[in-house]
Short mmCIF file of C-alpha atoms in Angstrom, two decimals:
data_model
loop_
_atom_site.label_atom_id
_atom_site.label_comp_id
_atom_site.label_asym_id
_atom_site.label_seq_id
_atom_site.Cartn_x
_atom_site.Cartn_y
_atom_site.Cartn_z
CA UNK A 1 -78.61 117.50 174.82
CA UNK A 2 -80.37 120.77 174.09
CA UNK A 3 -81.27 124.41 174.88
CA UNK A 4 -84.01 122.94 176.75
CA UNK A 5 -81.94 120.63 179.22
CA UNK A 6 -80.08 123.16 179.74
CA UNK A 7 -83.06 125.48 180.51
CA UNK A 8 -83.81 122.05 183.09
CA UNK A 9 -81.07 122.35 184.81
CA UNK A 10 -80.93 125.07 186.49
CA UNK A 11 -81.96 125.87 189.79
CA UNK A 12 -85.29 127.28 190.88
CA UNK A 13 -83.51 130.53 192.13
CA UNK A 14 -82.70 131.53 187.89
CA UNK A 15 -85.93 131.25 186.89
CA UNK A 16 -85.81 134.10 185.02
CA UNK A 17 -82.78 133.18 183.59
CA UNK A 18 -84.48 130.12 182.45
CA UNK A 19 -87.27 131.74 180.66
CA UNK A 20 -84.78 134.51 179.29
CA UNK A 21 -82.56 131.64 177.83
CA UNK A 22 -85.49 130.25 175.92
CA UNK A 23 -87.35 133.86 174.94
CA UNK A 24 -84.33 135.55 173.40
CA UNK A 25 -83.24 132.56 171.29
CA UNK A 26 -87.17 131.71 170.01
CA UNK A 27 -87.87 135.49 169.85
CA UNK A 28 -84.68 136.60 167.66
CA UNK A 29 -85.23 138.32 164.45
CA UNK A 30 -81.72 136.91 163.29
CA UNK A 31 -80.83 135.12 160.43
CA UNK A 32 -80.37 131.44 161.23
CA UNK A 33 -76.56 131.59 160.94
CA UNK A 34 -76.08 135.04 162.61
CA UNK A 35 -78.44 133.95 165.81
CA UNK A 36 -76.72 129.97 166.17
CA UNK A 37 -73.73 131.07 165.92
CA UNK A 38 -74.16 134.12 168.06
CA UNK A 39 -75.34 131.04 170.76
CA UNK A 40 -72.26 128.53 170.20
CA UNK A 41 -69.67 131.63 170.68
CA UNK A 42 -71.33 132.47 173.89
CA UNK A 43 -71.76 129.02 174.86
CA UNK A 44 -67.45 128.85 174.53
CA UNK A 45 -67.35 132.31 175.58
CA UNK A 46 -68.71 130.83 179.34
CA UNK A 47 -65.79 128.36 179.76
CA UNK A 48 -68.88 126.26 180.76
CA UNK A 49 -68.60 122.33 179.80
CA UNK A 50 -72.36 121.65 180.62
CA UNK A 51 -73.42 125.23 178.24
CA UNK A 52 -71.46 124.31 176.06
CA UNK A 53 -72.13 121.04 175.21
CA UNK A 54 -75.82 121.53 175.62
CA UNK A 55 -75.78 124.55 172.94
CA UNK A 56 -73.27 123.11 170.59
CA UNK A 57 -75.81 120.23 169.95
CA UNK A 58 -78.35 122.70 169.23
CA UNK A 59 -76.39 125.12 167.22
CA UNK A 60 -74.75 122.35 165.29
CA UNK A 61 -78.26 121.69 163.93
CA UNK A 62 -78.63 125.35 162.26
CA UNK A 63 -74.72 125.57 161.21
CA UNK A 64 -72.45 124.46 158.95
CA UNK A 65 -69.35 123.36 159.43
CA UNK A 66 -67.56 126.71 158.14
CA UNK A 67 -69.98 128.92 160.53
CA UNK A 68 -69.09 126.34 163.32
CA UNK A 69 -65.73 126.86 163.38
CA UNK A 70 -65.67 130.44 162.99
CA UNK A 71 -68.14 131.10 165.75
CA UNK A 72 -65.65 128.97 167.90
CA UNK A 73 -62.89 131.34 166.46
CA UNK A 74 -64.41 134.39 167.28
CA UNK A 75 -64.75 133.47 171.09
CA UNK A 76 -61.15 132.20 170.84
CA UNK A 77 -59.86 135.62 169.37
CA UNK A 78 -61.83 137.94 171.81
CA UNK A 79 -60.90 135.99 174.49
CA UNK A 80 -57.46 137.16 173.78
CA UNK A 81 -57.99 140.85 172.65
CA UNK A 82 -60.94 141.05 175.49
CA UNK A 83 -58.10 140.36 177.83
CA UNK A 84 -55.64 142.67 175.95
CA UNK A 85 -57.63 145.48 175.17
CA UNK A 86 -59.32 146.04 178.18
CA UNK A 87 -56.26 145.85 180.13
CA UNK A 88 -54.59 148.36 177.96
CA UNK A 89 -57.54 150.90 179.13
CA UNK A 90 -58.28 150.18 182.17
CA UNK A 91 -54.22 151.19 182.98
CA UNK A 92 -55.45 154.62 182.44
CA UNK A 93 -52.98 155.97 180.09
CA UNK A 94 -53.71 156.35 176.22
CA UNK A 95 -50.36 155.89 175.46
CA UNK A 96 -50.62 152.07 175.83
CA UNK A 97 -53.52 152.12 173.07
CA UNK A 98 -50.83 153.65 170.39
CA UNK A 99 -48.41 150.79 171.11
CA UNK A 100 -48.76 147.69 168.73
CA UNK A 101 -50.57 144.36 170.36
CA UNK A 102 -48.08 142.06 168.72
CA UNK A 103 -50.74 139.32 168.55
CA UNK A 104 -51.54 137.28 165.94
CA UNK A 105 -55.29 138.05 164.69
CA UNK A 106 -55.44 136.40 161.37
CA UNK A 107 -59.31 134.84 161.63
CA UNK A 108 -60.80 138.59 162.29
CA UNK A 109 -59.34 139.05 158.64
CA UNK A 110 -60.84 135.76 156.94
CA UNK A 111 -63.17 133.95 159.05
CA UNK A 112 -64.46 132.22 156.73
CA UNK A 113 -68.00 132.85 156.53
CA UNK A 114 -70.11 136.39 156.20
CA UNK A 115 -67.51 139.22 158.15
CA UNK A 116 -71.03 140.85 159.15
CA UNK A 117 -71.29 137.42 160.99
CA UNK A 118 -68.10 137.16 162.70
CA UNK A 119 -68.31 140.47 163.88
CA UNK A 120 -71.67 139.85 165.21
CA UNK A 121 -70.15 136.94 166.83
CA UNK A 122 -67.04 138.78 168.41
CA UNK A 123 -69.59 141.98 169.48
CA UNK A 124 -71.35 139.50 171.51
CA UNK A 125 -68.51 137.68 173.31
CA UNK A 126 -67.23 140.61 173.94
CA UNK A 127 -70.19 141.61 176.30
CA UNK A 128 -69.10 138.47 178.01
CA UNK A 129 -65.46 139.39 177.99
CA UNK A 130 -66.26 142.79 179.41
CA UNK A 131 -63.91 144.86 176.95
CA UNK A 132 -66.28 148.30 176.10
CA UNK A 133 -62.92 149.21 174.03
CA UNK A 134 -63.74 146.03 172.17
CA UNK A 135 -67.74 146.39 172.01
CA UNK A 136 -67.24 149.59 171.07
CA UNK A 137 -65.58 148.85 167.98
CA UNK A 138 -66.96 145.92 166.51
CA UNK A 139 -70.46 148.03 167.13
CA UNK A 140 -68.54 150.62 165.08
CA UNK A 141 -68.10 148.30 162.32
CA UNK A 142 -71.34 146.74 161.95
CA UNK A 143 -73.11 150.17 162.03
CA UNK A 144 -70.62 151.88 159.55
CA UNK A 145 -72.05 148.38 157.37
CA UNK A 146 -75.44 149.17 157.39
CA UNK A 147 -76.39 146.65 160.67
CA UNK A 148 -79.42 148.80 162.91
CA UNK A 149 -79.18 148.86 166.26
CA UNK A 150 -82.26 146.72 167.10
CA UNK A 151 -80.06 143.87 165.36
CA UNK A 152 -76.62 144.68 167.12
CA UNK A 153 -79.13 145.10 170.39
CA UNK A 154 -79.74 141.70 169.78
CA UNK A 155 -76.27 140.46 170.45
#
């Protein structure tokens, strides 16, 4: 179970997407933790049982427990507030932005591992998700802590 039977299994038609998979992960300039983990919350982030058990095995290898868990977290939160947010502006009206979400968001404010991390984590499924409202912001907030944008690019 690995990156590379994933890479294996799919079809002749993605074979870009086959050499992408590889290149981006073996050509990151991340830190161990921020790139693995940035892999196992996209790998949830699919809804995918083959990605995601052929990733987890991988990224389990580079992770600890703590960053395990919260990379799983992240994709679990933005799957919510990718939902939430995006539907609140695509309605059209800024009104519905001032009214309060009423969901429970606790992780985003202890993760439990670095909150440059977690943020990295959430930019990313968010890109999956969809939710510019939610890129948008969690771009804001790794800028406004010092991240460049060749390492947010990354995500």
């Amino acid at each position: 179970m690995s990156l590379d039977a994933l890479r294996q299994a799919l079809p002749a038609y993605a074979k870009d997407t086959k050499l992408n998979l590889g290149s981006v992960i073996a050509n990151s300039t991340l830190p161990a933790q921020r790139l693995w983990g940035t892999v196992l919350a996209c790998a949830v982030a699919t809804r995918n049982p083959q990605v995601l058990r052929e990733l987890e095995a991988e990224a389990r290898e580079h992770l600890d427990d703590a960053a395990a868990t919260a990379a799983k977290a992240a994709a679990s939160i933005m799957a919510m507030n990718n939902v939430y947010y995006r539907a609140t502006h695509l309605i059209g009206d800024a009104e519905y932005g001032n009214l309060p979400a009423r969901l429970r968001m606790q992780v985003i404010g202890n993760p439990g591992v670095d909150k440059q991390d977690f943020e990295f984590w959430s930019l990313a499924v968010s890109a999956i998700g969809g939710c510019g409202v939610c890129l948008e912001s969690h771009e804001k907030v790794l800028r406004d802590a010092g991240e460049s944008r060749e390492s947010i690019h990354e995500a």
